[in-house]
Each structure stands twice: as structure tokens, then as C-alpha cells.
CSV table of C-alpha atoms and ligand atoms in Angstrom, one decimal:
chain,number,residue,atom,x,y,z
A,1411,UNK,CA,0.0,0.0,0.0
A,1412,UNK,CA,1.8,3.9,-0.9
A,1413,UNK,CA,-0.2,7.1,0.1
A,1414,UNK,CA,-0.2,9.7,-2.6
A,1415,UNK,CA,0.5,12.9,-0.7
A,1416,UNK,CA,3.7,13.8,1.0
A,1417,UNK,CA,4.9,16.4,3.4
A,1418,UNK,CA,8.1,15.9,1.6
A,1419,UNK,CA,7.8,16.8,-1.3
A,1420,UNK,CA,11.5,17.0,-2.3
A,1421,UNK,CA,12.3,13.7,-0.4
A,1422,UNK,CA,9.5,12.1,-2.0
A,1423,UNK,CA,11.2,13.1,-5.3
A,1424,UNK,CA,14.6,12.1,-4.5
A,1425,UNK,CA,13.6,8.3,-2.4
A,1426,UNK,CA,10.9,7.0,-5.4
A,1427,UNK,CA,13.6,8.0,-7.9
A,1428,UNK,CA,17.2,8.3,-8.0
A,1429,UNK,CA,17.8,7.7,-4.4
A,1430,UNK,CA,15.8,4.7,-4.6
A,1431,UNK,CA,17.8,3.2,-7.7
A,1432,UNK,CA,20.8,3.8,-5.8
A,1433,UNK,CA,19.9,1.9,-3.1
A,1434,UNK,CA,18.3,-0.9,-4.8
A,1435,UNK,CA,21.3,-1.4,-7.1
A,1436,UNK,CA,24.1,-1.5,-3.9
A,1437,UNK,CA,21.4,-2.8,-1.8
A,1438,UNK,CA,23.6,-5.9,-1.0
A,1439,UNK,CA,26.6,-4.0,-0.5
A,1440,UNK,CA,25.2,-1.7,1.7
A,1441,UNK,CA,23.5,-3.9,4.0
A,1442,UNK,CA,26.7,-6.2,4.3
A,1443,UNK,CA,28.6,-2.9,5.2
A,1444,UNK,CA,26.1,-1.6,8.1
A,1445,UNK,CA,25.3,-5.3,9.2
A,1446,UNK,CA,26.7,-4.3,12.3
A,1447,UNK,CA,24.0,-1.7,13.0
A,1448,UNK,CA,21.4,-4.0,11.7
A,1449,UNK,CA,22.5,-6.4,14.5
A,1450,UNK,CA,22.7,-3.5,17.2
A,1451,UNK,CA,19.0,-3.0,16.5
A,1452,UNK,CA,17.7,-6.5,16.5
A,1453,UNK,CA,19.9,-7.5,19.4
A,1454,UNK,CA,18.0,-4.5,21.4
A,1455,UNK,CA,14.7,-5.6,19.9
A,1456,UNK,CA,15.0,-9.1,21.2
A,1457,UNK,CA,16.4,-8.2,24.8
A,1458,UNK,CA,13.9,-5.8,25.1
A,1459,UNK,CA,11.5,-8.7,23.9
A,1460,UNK,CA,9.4,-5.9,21.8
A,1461,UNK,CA,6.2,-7.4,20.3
A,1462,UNK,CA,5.7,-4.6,18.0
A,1463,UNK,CA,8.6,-2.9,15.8
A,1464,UNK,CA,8.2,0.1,13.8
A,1465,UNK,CA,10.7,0.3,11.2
A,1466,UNK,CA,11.2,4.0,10.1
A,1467,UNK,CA,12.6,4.8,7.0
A,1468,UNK,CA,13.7,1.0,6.2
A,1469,UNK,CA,14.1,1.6,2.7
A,1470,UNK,CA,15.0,-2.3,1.3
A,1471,UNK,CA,14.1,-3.6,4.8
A,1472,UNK,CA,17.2,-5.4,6.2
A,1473,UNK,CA,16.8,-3.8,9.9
A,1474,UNK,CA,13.4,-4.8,9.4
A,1475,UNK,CA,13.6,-8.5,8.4
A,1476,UNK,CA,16.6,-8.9,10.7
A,1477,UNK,CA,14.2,-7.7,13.8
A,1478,UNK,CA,11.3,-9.6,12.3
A,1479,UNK,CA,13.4,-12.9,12.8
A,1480,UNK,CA,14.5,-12.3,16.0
A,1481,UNK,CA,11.2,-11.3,17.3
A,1482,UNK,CA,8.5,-13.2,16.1
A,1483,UNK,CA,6.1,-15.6,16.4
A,1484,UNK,CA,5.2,-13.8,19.4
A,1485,UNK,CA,6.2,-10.3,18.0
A,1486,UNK,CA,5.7,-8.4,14.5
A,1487,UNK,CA,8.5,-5.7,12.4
A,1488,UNK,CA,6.6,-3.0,10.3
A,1489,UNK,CA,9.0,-1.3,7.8
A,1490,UNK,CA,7.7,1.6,6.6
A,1491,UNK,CA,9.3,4.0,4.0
A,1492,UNK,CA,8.5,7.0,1.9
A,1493,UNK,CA,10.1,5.5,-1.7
A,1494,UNK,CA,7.6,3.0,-3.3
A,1495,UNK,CA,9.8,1.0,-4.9
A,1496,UNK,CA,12.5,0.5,-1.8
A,1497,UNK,CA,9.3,-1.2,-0.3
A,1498,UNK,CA,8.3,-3.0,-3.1
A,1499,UNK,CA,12.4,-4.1,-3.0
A,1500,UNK,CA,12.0,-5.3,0.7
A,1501,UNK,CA,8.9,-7.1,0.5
A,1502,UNK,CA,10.4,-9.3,-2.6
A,1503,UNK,CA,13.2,-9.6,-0.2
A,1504,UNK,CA,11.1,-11.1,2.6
A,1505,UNK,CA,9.2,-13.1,1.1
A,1506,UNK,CA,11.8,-14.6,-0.8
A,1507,UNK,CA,13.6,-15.4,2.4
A,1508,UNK,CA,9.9,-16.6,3.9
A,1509,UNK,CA,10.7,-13.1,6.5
A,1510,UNK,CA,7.5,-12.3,8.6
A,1511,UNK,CA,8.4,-8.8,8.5
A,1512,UNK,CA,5.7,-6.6,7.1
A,1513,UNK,CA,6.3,-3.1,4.6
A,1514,UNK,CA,4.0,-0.4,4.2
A,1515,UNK,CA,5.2,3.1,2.4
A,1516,UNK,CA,4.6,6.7,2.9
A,1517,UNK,CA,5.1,9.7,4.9
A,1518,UNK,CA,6.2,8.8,8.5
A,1519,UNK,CA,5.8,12.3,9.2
A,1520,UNK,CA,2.2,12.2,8.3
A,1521,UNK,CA,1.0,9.2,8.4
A,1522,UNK,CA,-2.0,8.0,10.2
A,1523,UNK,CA,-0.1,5.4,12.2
A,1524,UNK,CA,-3.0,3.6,14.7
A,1525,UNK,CA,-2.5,5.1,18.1
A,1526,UNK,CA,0.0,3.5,21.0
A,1527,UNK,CA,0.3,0.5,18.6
A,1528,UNK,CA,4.3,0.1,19.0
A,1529,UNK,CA,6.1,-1.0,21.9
A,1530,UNK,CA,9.6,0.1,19.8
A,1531,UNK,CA,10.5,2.3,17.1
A,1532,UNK,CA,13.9,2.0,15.5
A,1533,UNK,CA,15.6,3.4,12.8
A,1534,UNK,CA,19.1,2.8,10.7
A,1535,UNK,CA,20.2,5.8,8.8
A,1536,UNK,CA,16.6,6.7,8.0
A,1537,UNK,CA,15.0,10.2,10.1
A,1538,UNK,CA,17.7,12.5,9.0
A,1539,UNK,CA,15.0,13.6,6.3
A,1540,UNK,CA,12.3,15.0,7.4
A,1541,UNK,CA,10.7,18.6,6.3
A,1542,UNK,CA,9.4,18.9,10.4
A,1543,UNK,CA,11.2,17.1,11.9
A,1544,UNK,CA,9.6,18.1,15.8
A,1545,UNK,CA,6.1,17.2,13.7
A,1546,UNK,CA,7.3,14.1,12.5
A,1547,UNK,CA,8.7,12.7,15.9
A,1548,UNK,CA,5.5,13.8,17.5
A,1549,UNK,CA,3.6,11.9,15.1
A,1550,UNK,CA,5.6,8.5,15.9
A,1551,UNK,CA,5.2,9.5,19.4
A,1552,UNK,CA,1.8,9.2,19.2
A,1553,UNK,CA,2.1,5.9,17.3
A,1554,UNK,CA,3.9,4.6,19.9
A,1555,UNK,CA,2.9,2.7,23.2
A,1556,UNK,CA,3.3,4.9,26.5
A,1557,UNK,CA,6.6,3.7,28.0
A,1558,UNK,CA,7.7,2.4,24.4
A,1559,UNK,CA,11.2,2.7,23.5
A,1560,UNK,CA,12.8,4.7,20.6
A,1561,UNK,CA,16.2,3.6,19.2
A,1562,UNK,CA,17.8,5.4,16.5
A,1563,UNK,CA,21.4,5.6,14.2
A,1564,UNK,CA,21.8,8.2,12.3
A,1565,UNK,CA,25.5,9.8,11.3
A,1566,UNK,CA,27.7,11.9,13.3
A,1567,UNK,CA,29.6,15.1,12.0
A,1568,UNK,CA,31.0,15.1,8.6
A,1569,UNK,CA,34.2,16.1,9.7
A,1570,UNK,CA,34.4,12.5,11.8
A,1571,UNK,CA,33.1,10.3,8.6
A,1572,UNK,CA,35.5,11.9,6.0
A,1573,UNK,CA,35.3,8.0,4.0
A,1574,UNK,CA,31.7,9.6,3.1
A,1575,UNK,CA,33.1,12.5,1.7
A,1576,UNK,CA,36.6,11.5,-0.5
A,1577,UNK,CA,34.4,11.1,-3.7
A,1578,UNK,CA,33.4,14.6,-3.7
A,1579,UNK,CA,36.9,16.3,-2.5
A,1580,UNK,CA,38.2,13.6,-5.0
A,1581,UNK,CA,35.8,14.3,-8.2
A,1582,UNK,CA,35.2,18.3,-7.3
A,1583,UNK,CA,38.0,19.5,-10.1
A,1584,UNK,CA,36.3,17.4,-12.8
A,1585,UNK,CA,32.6,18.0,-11.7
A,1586,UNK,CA,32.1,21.8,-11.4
A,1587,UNK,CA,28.0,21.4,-10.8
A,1588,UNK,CA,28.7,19.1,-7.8
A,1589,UNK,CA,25.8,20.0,-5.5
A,1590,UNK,CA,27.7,21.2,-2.2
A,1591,UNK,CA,26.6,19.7,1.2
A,1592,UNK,CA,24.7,22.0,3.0
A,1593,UNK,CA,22.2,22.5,6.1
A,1594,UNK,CA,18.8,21.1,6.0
A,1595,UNK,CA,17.2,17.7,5.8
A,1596,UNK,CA,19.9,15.2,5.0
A,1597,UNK,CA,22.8,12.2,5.8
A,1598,UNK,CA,24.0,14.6,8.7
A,1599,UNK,CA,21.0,16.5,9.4
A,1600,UNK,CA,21.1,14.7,13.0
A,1601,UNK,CA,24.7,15.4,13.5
A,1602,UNK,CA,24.5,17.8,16.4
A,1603,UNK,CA,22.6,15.7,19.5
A,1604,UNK,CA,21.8,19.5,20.9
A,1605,UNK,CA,20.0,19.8,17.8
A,1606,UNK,CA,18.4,15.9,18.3
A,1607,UNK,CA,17.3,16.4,21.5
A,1608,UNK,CA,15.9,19.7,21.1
A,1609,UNK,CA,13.6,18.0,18.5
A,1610,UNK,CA,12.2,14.5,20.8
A,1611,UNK,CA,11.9,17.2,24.0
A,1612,UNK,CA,9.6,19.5,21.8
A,1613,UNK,CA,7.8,16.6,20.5
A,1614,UNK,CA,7.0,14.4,23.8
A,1615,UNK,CA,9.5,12.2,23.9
A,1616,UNK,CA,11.4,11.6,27.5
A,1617,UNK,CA,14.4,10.6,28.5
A,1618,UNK,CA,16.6,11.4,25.9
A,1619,UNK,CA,20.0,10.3,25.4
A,1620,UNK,CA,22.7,9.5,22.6
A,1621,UNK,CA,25.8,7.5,22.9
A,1622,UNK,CA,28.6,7.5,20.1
A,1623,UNK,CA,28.9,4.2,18.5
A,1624,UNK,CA,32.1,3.7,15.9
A,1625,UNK,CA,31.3,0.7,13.8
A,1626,UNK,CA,33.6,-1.0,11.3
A,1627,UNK,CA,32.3,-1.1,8.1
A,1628,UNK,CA,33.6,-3.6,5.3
A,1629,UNK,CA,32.6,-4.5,1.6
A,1630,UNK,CA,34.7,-6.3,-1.0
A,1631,UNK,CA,37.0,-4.2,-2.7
A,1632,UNK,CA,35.5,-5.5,-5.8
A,1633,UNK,CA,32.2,-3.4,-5.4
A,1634,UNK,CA,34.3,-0.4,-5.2
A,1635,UNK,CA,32.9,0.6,-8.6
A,1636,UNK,CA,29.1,0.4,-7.8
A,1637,UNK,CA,29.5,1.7,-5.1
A,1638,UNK,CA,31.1,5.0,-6.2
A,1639,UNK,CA,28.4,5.2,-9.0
A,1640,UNK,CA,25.6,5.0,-7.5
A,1641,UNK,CA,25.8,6.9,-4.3
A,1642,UNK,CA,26.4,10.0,-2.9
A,1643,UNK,CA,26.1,13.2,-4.8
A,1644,UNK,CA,28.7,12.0,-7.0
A,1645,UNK,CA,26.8,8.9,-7.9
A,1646,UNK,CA,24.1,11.3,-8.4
A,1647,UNK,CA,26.0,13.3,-11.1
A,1648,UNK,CA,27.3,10.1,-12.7
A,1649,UNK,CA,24.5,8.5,-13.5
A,1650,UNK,CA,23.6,11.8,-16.1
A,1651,UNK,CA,27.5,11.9,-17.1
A,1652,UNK,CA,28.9,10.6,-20.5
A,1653,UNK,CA,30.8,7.8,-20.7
A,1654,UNK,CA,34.5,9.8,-20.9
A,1655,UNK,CA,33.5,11.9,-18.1
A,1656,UNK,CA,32.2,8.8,-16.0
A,1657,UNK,CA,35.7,7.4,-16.8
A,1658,UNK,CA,38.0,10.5,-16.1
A,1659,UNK,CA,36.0,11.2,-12.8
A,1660,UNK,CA,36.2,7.0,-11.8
A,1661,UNK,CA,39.9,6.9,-11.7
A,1662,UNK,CA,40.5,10.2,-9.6
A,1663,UNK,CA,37.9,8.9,-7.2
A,1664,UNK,CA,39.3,5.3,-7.5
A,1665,UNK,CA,42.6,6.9,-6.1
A,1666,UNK,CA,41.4,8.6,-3.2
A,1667,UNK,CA,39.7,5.6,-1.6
A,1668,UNK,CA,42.9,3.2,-1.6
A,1669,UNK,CA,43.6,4.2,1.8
A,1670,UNK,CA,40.1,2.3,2.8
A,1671,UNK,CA,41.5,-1.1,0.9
A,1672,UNK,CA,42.7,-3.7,2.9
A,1673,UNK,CA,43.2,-6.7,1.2
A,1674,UNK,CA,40.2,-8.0,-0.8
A,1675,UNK,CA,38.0,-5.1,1.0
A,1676,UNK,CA,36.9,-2.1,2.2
A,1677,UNK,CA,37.0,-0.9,5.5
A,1678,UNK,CA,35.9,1.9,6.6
A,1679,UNK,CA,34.7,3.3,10.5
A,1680,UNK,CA,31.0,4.9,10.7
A,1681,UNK,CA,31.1,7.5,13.4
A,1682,UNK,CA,27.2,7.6,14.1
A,1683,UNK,CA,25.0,8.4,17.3
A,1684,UNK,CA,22.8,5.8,19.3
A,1685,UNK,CA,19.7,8.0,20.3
A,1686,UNK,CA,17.4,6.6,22.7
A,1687,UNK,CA,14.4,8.2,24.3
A,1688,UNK,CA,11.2,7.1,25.6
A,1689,UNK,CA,7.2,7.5,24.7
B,877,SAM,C1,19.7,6.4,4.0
B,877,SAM,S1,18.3,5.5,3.6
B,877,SAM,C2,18.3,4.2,4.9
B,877,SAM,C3,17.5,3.1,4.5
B,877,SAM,C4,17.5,1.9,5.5
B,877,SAM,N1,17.1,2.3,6.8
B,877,SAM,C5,18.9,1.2,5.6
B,877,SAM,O1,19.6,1.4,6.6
B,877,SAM,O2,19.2,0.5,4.6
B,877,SAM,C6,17.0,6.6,4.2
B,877,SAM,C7,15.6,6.1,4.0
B,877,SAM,O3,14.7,7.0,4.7
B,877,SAM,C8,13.5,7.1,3.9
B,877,SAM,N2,12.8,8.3,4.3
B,877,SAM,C9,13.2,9.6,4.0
B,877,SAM,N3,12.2,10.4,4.4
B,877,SAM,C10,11.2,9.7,4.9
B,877,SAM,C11,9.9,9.9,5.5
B,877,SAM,N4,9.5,11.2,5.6
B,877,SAM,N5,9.1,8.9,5.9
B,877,SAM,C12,9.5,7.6,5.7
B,877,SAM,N6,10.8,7.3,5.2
B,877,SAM,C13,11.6,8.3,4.8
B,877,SAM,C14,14.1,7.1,2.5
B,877,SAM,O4,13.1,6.7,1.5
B,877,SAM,C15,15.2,6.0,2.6
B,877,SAM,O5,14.7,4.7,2.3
């Protein structure tokens, strides 16, 4: 099921289209690289022996269907996502694995989520993006049980995760309309916890706290190349490039990630924030 109407206009734009073929194409990359956040999340789910996850931004679902496994029968995962097809992607994915977990898309922002029906609300990498983001949190607030638990990774300062960034410094001589990052709705919108916390107080949450987690990250060397097509701004930009450009650009960013290389892979530390707070 998808709802028509977004809050998010922009983000709606960016997650059903190129953002969302991005992410589909490295989807196994990806989730072997933050596997160790996806484990984080279900471990927490299945201590905390949650009988109803809420999944926010899950985008191809691995968080989802790795909670799902954990938890159920006695407890259900709901991924939910504002890009169509990343849902369509991770309910393919489930049910080709046999996965209980469930996928709905839309606006989590907006959405009419049924009242106190969660008793924990997670997210990997997926409520940096919201156009209000106080509105948005008070909405999952009200989604969630009282007492329930939220549990959140999203990315600390650029400036600490400078792996995210060589492909722009790298490629900025060759690619002069190379969107520059900026404030606003984004990877590190949640960057500053000041910031974060300002956001859950105003919208009802309690309890608030964030603790830095530094996770290794690692996928083969060999996927180097799809991965630097397909994401990031530079990914972006590719994708409309010609085929010399594509090439020039390639081996300049190629260079700047051999530091990263270690053996047959890449490895890489993602210097994100735990958030936790309560309903
Ligand atoms: C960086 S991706 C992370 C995807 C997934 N959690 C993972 O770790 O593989 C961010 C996800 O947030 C979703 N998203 C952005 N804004 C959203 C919104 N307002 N409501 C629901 N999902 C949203 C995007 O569609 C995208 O799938």
C-alpha cells in the first residue's frame, strides 16, 4: 500500500527516484557494510522482547527482516518508507527469504499510524530527512505505546566520517556542478545531539540520550565501482554523465579511496549516534 500525498515533497522526489535506484542497485553491498548496526538494533529488539517494531525509513528492509526474525512468532516488524519501490524491493526480499516482516510506504511524518500501537521504534540511517522534523517525531510518538522505546542511528559530524566524503573532494576538479553539502534535511542533518534532542523534547519524547557508536564497516573491494556510481552526490551526477567523463572522474575517485583497501575489502569506520528516548 503507498499514500499519494507527501509532506516531503522533495524527499518524496529524491527516495521514489534516483535515491531509490541507488539503493536498490548497492542494496547488498550496503546492507553487508552496516550489518553491524542491523545487529545493534535487532539485538535490542529481542532483549527488550518488543512485540511490535516500527521500522522508520527502512528503505530495502534489512533492519526490518533482521528484527522480524528475531522477534517473532510472538512479535511483528513493520518497515515503513516514503520510496515506493524500496518497499516494493523489501517485501520481494522477505518473502523470498519466507521473513514475517511486514512493509508499508509513505510519509512517517504524516502518516495515520493507529494510536499506541508500537512498543519500539527503530531506525538505521533513515530520520535524518524530514521537512518537520519536531512534527514528525511527535507523530511516531503518538504511534507509539506509553513507555515504548525509541532507538535510532543516524550519522555523526561530517568532519568525523571523512570515507563519506573522498568522492566529492576527489571528483570536485572534474565536476564543477557538484551539489555542495549544506544544512537542512539530509545524511547529517542529525549530527548535532543538541540539535536531536531539542527536536524529541519538543515533540514528547522523555528521557533522551545518545551515545557515540564507531562501527567498522567492510565490503569487497570488488564493489568499489558500484559503489562509487551509485551513491552520494557523486553517484548522483554520474548517472547523467557521459561515458568519458564517467571514466575521467572514476579513476580520480578510485585513487582517493585506496587508503580504505585492505586486502580483498573495504573498510571503513561509521562514526554515528545511538539515540534513545522514551514515549
Ligand atoms: C539512507 S536511507 C536508509 C535506508 C535503510 N534504513 C537502511 O539502513 O538500509 C534513508 C531512508 O529514509 C527514507 N525516508 C526519508 N524520508 C522519509 C519519510 N518522511 N518517511 C519515511 N521514510 C523516509 C528514504 O526513503 C530512505 O529509504
Amino acid at each position: 500500500m503507498s499514500e499519494t500525498h507527501t509532506a516531503n515533497p522533495e524527499m518524496a522526489e529524491l527516495w521514489n527516484g534516483p535515491g531509490a535506484r541507488s539503493w536498490i542497485t548497492a542494496q547488498a553491498l550496503l546492507d553487508e557494510a552496516f550489518r553491524g548496526f542491523e545487529t545493534l538494533l535487532a539485538d535490542m529488539a529481542a532483549e527488550a522482547g518488543a512485540r511490535s517494531v516500527l521500522d522508520v525509513g527502512c528503505g530495502t528492509g534489512a533492519t526490518t527482516r533482521a528484527i522480524a526474525g528475531r522477534i517473532a512468532p510472538e512479535g511483528t516488524a513493520l518497515g515503513f518508507d516514503l520510496s515506493a519501490p524500496m518497499i516494493e524491493h523489501a517485501q520481494k526480499l522477505a518473502d523470498q527469504e519466507d521473513s514475517p516482516a511486514r512493509f508499508l510506504a509513505g510519509d512517517a511524518q504524516t502518516h495515520d499510524f493507529p494510536a499506541a500501537s508500537f512498543d519500539l521504534i527503530v531506525s538505521r540511517f533513515g530520520v535524518m530527512f524530514f521537512s518537520d522534523p519536531v512534527g514528525a517525531f511527535a507523530n511516531l510518538r503518538r504511534a507509539a505505546k506509553p513507555g515504548a522505546a525509541l532507538a535510532m542511528i543516524s550519522w555523526r559530524a561530517i568532519s568525523e566520517n571523512p570515507f563519506m566524503t573522498v568522492a566529492e573532494r576527489a571528483a570536485a576538479p572534474l565536476l564543477p556542478d557538484l551539489p555542495k553539502r549544506g544544512g537542512g534535511p539530509g545524511q547529517f542533518a542529525f549530527a548535532d545531539q543538541g540539535h536531536v534532542h531539542s527536536i524529541l523534547d519538543e515533540a514528547g519524547w522523555t528521557g533522551v540520550s545518545s551515545e557515540p557508536v564507531d562501527m567498522m564497516c567492510t565490503f569487497p573491494a570488488s564493489a568499489l565501482d558500484t559503489y562509487l556510481s551509485l551513491m552520494g552526490p557523486v553517484g548522483h551526477l554520474l548517472a547523467k554523465s557521459d561515458d568519458a567523463l564517467r571514466e575521467r572522474v572514476m579513476s580520480a575517485i578510485r585513487e582517493g579511496f585506496s587508503e580504505y583497501i585492505s586486502g580483498p575489502d573495504i573498510q571503513f569506520t561509521a562514526a554515528c549516534w545511538l539515540t534513545r528516548a522514551t514515549a
